[in-house]
Tab-separated table of C-alpha atoms and ligand atoms in Angstrom:
chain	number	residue	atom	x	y	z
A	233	UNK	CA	94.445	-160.326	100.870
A	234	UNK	CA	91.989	-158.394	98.917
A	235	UNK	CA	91.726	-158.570	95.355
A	236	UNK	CA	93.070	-156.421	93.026
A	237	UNK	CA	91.970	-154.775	89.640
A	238	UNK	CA	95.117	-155.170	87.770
A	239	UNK	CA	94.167	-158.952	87.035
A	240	UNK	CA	91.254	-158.300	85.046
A	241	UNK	CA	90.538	-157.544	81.484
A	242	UNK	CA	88.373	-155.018	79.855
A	243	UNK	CA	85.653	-156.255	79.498
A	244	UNK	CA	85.846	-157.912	83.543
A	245	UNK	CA	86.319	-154.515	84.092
A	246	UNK	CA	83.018	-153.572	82.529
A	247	UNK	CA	81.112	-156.239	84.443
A	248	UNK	CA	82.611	-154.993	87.721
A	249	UNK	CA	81.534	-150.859	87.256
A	250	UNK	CA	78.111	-152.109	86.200
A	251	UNK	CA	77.687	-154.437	89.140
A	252	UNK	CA	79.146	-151.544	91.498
A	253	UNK	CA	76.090	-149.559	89.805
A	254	UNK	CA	77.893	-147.407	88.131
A	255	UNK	CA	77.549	-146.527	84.572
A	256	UNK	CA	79.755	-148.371	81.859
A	257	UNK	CA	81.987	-145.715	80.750
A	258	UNK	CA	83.279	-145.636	84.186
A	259	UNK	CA	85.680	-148.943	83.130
A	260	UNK	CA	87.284	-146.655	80.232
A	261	UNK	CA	88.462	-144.128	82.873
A	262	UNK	CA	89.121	-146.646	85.556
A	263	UNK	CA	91.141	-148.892	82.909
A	264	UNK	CA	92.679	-145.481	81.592
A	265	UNK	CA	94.095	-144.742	85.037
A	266	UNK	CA	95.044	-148.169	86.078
A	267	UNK	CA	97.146	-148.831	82.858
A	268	UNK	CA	98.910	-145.509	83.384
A	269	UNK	CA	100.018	-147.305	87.219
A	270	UNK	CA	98.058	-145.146	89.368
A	271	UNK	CA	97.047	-146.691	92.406
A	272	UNK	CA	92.400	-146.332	92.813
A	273	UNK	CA	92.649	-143.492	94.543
A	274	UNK	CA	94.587	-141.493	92.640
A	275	UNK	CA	92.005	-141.841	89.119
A	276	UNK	CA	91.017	-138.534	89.739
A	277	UNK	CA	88.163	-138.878	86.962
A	278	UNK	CA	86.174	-141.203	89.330
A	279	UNK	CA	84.039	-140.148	92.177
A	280	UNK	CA	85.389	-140.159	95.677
A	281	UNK	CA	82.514	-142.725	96.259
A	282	UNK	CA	82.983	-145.157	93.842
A	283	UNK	CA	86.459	-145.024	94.606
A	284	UNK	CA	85.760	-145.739	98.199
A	285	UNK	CA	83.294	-148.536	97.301
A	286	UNK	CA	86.233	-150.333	95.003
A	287	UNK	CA	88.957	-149.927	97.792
A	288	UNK	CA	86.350	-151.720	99.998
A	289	UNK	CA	87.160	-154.682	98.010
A	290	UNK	CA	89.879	-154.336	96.380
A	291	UNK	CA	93.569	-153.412	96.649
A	292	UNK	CA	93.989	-149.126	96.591
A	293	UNK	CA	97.582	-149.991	95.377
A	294	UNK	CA	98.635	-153.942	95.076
A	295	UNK	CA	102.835	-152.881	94.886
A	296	UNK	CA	104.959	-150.397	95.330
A	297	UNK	CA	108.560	-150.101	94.474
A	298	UNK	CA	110.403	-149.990	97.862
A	299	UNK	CA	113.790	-149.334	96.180
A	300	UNK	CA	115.167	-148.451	93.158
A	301	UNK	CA	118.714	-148.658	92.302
A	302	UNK	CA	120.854	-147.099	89.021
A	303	UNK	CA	123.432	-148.464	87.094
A	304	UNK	CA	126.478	-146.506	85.739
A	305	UNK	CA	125.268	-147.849	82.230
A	306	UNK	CA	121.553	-147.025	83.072
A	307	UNK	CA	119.911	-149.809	83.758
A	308	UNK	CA	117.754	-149.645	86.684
A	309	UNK	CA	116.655	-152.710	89.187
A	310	UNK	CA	113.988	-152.402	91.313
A	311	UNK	CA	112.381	-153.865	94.445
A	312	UNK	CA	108.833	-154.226	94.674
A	313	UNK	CA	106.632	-154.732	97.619
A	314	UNK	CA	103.489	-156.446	97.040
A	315	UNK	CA	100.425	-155.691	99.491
A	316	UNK	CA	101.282	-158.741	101.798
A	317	UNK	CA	104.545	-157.253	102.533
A	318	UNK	CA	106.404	-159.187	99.795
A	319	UNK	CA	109.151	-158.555	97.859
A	320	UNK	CA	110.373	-159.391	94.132
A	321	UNK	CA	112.906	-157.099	91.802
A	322	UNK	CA	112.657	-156.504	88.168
A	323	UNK	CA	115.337	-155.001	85.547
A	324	UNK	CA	115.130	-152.061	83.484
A	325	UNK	CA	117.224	-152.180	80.827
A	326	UNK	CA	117.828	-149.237	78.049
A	327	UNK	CA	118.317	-149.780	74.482
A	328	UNK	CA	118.197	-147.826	71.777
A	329	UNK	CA	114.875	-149.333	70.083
A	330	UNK	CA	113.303	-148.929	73.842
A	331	UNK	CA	113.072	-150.671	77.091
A	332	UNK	CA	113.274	-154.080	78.226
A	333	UNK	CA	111.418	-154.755	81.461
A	334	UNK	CA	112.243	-157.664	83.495
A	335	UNK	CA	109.433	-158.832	85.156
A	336	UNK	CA	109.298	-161.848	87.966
A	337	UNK	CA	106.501	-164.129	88.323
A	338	UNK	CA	106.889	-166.167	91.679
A	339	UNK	CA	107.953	-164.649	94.821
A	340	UNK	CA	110.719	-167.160	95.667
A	341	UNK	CA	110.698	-170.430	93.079
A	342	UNK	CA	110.585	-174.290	93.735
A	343	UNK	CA	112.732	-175.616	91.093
A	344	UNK	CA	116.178	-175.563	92.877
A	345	UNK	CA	118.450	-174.316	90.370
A	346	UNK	CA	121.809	-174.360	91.989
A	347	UNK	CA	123.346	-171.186	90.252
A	348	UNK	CA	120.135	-169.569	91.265
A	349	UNK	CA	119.603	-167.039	94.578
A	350	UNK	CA	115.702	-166.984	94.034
A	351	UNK	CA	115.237	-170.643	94.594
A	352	UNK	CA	117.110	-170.199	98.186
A	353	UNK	CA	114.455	-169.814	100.039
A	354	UNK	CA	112.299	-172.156	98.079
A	355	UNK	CA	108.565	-170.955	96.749
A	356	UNK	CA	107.043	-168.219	99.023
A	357	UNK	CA	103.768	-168.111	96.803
A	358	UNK	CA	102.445	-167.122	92.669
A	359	UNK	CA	102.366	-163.969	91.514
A	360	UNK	CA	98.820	-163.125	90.043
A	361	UNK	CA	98.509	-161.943	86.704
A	362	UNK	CA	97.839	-157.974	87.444
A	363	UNK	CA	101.029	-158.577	90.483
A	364	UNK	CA	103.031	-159.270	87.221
A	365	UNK	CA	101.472	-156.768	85.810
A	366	UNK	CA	101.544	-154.163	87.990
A	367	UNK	CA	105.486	-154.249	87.225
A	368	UNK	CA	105.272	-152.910	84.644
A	369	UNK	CA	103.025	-150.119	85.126
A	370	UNK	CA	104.583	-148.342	87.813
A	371	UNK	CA	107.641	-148.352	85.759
A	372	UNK	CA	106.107	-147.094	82.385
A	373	UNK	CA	104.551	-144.524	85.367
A	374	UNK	CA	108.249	-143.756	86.458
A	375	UNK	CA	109.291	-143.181	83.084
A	376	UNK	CA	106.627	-141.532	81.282
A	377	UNK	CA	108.480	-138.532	80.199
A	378	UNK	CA	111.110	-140.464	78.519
A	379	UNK	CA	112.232	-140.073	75.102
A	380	UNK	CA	111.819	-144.151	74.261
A	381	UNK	CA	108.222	-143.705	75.357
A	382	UNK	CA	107.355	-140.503	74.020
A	383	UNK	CA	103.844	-139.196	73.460
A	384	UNK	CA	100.218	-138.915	75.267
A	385	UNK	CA	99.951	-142.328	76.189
A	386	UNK	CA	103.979	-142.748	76.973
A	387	UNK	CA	105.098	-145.963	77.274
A	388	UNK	CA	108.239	-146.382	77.948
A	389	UNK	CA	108.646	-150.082	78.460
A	390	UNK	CA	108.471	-151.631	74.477
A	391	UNK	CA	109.777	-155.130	75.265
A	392	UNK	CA	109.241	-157.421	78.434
A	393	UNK	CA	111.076	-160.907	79.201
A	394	UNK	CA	109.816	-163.092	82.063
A	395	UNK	CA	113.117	-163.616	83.267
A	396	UNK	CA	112.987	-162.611	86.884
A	397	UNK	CA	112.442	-164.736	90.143
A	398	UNK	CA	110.148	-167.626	89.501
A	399	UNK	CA	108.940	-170.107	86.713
A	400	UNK	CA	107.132	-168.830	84.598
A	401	UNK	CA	105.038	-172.332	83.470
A	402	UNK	CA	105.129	-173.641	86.933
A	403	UNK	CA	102.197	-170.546	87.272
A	404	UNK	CA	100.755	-170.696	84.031
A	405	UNK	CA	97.217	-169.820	84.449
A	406	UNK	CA	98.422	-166.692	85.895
A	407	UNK	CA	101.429	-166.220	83.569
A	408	UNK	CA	98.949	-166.594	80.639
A	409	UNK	CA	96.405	-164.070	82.170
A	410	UNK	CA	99.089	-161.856	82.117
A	411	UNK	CA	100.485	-162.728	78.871
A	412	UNK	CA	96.929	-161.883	77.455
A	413	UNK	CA	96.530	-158.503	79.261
A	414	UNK	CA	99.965	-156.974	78.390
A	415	UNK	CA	99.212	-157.483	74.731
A	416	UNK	CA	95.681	-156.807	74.718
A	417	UNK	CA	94.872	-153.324	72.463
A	418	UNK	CA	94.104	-150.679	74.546
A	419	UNK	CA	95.849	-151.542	77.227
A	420	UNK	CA	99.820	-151.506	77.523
A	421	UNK	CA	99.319	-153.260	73.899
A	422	UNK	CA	103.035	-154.737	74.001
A	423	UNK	CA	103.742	-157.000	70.907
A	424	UNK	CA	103.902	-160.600	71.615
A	425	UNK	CA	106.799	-160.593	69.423
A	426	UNK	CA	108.937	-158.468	72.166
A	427	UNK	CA	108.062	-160.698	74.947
A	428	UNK	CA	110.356	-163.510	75.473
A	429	UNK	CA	109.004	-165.950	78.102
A	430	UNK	CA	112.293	-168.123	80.005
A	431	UNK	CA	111.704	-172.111	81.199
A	432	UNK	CA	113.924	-174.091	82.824
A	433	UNK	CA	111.864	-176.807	80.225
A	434	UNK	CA	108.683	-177.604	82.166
A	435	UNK	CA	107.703	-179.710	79.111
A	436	UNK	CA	103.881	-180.580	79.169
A	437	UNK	CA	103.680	-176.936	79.668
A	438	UNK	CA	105.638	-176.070	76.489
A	439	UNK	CA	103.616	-177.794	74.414
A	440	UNK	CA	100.503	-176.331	76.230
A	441	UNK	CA	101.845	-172.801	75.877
A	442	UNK	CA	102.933	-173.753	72.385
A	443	UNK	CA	98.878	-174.395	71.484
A	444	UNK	CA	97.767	-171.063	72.733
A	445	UNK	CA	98.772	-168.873	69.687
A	446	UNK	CA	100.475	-166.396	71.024
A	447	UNK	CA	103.684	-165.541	68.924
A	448	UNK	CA	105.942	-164.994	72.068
A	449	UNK	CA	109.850	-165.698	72.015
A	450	UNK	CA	110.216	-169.117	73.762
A	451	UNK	CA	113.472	-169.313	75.770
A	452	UNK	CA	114.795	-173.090	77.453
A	453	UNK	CA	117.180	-172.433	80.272
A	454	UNK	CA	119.655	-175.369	78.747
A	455	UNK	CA	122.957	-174.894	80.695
A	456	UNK	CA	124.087	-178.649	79.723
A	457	UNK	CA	124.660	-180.873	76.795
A	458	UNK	CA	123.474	-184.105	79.041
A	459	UNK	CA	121.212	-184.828	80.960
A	460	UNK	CA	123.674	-185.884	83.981
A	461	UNK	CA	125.308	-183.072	83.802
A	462	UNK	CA	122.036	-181.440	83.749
A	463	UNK	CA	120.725	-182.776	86.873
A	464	UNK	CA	123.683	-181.719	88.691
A	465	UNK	CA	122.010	-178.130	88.822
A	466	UNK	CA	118.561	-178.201	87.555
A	467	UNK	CA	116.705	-180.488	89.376
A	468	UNK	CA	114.244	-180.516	87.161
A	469	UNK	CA	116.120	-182.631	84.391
A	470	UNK	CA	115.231	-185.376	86.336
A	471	UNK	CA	111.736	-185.062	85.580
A	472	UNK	CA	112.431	-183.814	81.921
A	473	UNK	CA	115.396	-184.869	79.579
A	474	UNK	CA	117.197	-182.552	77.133
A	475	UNK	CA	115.400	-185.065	73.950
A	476	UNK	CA	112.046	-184.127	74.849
A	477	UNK	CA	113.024	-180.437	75.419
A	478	UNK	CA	113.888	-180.109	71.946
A	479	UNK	CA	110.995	-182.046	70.561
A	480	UNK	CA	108.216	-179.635	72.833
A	481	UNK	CA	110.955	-176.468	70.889
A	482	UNK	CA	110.233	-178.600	67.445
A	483	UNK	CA	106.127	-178.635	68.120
A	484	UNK	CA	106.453	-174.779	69.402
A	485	UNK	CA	108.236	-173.701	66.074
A	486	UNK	CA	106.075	-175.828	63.886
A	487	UNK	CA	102.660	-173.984	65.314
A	488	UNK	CA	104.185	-170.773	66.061
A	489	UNK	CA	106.769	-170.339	63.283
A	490	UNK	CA	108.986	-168.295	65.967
A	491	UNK	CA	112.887	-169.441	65.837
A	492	UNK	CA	113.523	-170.473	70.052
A	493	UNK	CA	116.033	-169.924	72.304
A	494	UNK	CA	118.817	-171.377	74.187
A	495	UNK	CA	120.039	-169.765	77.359
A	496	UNK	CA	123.440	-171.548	78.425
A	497	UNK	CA	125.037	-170.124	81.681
A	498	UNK	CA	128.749	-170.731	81.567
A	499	UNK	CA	129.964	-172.685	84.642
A	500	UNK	CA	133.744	-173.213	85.148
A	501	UNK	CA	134.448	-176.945	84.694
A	502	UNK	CA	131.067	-177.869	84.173
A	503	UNK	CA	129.694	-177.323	80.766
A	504	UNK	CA	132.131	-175.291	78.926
A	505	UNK	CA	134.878	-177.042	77.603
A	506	UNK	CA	135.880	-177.865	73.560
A	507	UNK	CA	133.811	-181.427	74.293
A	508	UNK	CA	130.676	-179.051	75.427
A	509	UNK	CA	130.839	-176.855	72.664
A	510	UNK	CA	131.223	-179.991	70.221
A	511	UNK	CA	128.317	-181.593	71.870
A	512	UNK	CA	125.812	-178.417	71.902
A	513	UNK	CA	126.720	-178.010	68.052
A	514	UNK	CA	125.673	-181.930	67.806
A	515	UNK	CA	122.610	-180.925	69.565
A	516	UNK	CA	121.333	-177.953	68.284
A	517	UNK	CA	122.783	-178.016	64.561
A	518	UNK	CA	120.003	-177.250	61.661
A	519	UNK	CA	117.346	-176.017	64.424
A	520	UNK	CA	115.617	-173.332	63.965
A	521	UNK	CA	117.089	-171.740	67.151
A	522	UNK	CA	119.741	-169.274	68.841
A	523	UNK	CA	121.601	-169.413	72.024
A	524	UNK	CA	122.656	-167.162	74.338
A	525	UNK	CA	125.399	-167.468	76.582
A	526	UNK	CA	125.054	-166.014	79.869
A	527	UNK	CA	128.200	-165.213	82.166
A	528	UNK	CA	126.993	-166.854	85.635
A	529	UNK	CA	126.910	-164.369	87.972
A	530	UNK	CA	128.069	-165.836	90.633
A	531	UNK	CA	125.802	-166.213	93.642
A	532	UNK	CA	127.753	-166.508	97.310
A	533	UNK	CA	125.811	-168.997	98.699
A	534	UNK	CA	126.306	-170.906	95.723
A	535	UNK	CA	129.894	-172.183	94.873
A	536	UNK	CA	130.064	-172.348	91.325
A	537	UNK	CA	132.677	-170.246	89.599
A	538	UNK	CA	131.944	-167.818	85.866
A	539	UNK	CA	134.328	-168.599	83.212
A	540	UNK	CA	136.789	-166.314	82.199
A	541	UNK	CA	135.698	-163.511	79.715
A	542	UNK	CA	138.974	-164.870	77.229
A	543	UNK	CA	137.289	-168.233	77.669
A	544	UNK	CA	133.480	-167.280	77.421
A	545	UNK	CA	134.453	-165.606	73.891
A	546	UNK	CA	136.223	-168.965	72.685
A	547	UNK	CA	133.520	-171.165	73.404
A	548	UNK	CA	131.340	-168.851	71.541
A	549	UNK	CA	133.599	-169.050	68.494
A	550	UNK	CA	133.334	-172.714	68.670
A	551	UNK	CA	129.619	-172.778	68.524
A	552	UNK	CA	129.944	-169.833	65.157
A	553	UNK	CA	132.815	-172.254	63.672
A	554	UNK	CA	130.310	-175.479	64.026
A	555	UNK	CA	127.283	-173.265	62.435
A	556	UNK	CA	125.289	-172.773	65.436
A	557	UNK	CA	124.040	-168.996	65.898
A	558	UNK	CA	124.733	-167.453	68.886
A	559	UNK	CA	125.639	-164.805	71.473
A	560	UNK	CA	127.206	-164.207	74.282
A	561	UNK	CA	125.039	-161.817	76.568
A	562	UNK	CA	127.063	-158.208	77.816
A	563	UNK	CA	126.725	-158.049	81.493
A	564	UNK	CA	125.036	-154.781	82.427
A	565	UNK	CA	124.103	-153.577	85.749
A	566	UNK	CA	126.610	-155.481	87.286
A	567	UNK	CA	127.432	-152.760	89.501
A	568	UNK	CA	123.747	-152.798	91.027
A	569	UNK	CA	123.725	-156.616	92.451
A	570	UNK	CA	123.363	-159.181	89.948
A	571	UNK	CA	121.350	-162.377	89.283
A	572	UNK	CA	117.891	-163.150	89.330
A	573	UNK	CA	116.950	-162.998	92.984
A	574	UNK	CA	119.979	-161.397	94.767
A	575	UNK	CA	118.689	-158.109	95.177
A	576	UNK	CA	115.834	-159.851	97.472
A	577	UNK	CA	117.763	-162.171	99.154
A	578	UNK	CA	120.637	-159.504	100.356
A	579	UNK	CA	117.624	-157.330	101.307
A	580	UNK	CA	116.309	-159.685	103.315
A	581	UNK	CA	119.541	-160.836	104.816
A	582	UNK	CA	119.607	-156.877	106.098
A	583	UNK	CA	116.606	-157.248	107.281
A	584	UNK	CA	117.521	-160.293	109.370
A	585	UNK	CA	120.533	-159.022	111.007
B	186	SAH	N1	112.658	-169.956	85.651
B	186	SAH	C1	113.023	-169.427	84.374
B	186	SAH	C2	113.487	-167.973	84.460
B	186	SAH	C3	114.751	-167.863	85.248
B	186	SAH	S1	115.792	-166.501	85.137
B	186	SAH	C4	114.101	-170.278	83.752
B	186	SAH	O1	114.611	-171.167	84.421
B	186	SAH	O2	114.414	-170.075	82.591
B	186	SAH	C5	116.442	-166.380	83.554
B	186	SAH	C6	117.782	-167.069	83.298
B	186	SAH	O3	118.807	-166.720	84.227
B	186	SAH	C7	117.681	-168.574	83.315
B	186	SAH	O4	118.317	-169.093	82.177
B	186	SAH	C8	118.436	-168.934	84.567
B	186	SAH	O5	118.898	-170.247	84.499
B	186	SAH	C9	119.512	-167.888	84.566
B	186	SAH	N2	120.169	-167.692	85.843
B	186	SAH	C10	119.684	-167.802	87.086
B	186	SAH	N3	120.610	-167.537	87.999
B	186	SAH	C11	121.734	-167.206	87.323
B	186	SAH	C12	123.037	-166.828	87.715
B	186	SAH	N4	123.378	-166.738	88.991
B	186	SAH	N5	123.942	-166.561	86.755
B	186	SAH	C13	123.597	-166.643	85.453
B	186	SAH	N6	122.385	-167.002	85.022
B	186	SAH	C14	121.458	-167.303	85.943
């Protein structure tokens, strides 16, 4: 696969026009164009020559969105296809204040959730920083004339969480790249503050990520109160208990001063009843943190069953009445094929058969 410019920064950029021979205002427009998601050969400020001599080596157009789908309530998912023929989806979802952009970062993911369609297939291969990237681009390219991202330099996409396929620290050099690009000024220049990054509690990572300074919203896929439970469908609470999950969320908070997150997936007759609800409070009580509930969408190769809307709203009073703050998430887009890797997996099903 050839490389692509989407992974590199400025500056990198700067380096690369001036090694190409060119002169070193060349990286403004080529930046310009490539953080307004055109592919190289569509910067029409550049030569046709340089452009030919970059598409030599690198990647004309590293991902394209193969299919986009619409939601009644407007939320938009999309399939992407990456150079190598691979595919991930991302979320578009429309608030008022602007847009939130899910993004994935692994094609595939080896951590073996068992609610989870994008771990089916196990991991295919990382996502490099400008592939994450590049998400986002062609969307804010697809929605340039919007209203949420009005203006010259429109864009439309304000807020991004990593909550797609993939695990986000079990990539992190890549993850970080990105991290740093998104935010840097000039480019997309999205605030750290709306960009929530989701583990399923990688912990050594945690505490790395928590010593790079960037004021992010930390989010620990929880979805238990013990660490049996835990292990029954995330794997990876054998390698990491819930105890040193909250003391990597303790470190972040102390150098970051950011408030976590919780994400707790409500399974039928697995971690939702009055002794769950107790035992979370126990938990989290006094931290400086706030969980969401998520409805599990339910996944059909998976069988594990959503609780009951009546029931999802009473174990959220619970956790108000015992002090915890909290919400439960509204399902949107359900009408356009739910969870985190379903979209690819059905697609590829179609492809199969
Ligand atoms: N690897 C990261 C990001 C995963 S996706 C992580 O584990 O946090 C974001 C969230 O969706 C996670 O909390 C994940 O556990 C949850 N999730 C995955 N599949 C789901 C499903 N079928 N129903 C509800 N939540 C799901």
């Amino acid at each position: 696969m050839k490389k692509i410019l989407q992974d590199f920064t400025y500056t990198e950029l700067e380096e690369i026009v001036l090694s190409l021979g060119e002169k070193k205002f060349r990286a403004k427009q080529l930046y310009e164009g490539l953080m307004q998601g055109k592919a190289i050969s569509e910067i029409t400020s550049l030569s046709k020559a340089f452009k030919e001599r970059l598409c030599e080596e690198y990647e004309d157009a590293p991902v394209r969105i193969k299919e986009t789908y619409y939601s009644a309530d407007g939320t938009e998912k999309y399939l992407f296809e990456y150079a190598d023929g691979n595919l991930v989806e991302g979320v578009l979802m429309k608030y008022k204040y602007g847009y939130t952009q899910c993004v994935s970062t692994q094609i595939g993911c080896r951590m073996g959730c068992k609610f989870c369609a994008s771990t089916l297939g196990g991991l295919v291969r990382n996502l490099t920083a400008g592939e994450i990237l590049s998400q986002i681009l062609l969307v804010n390219a697809l929605h340039k004339n919007d209203a949420a991202g009005q203006g010259k330099e429109a864009r439309a996409v304000t807020n991004v969480v990593l909550m797609g396929s993939g695990e986000p620290l079990d990539n992190y050099d890549e993850v970080l790249r990105f991290l740093r690009n998104v935010t840097a000024e000039g480019g997309l220049c999205i605030s750290a503050r709306n960009i929530s990054l989701s583990t399923c509690g990688i912990v050594p990572k945690m505490y790395k990520l928590a010593d790079e300074g960037i004021p992010l919203n930390l989010t620990v896929s929880l979805h238990a109160t013990d660490d049996e439970t835990r292990m029954r469908t995330m794997p990876v609470a054998k390698a990491y208990k819930i105890a040193e999950i909250l003391k990597a969320c303790a470190y972040y908070f102390k150098k970051t001063g950011r408030r976590y997150y919780f994400e707790y997936t409500l399974i039928e007759g697995e971690n939702c009843d009055e002794e769950h609800a107790k035992a979370l409070i126990e938990l989290l009580k006094g931290k400086p943190c706030h969980v969401n509930l998520i409805r599990l969408n339910e996944v059909k190769e998976r069988n594990l069953k959503a609780l009951g809307d009546k029931e999802a709203y009473r174990f959220l009073g619970l956790l108000e009445k015992g002090g915890l703050s909290a919400t439960l998430r509204r399902q949107i887009g359900v009408d356009i094929g739910g969870a985190c890797g379903q979209l690819r997996s059905s697609y590829l099903e179609k492809l199969e058969s």
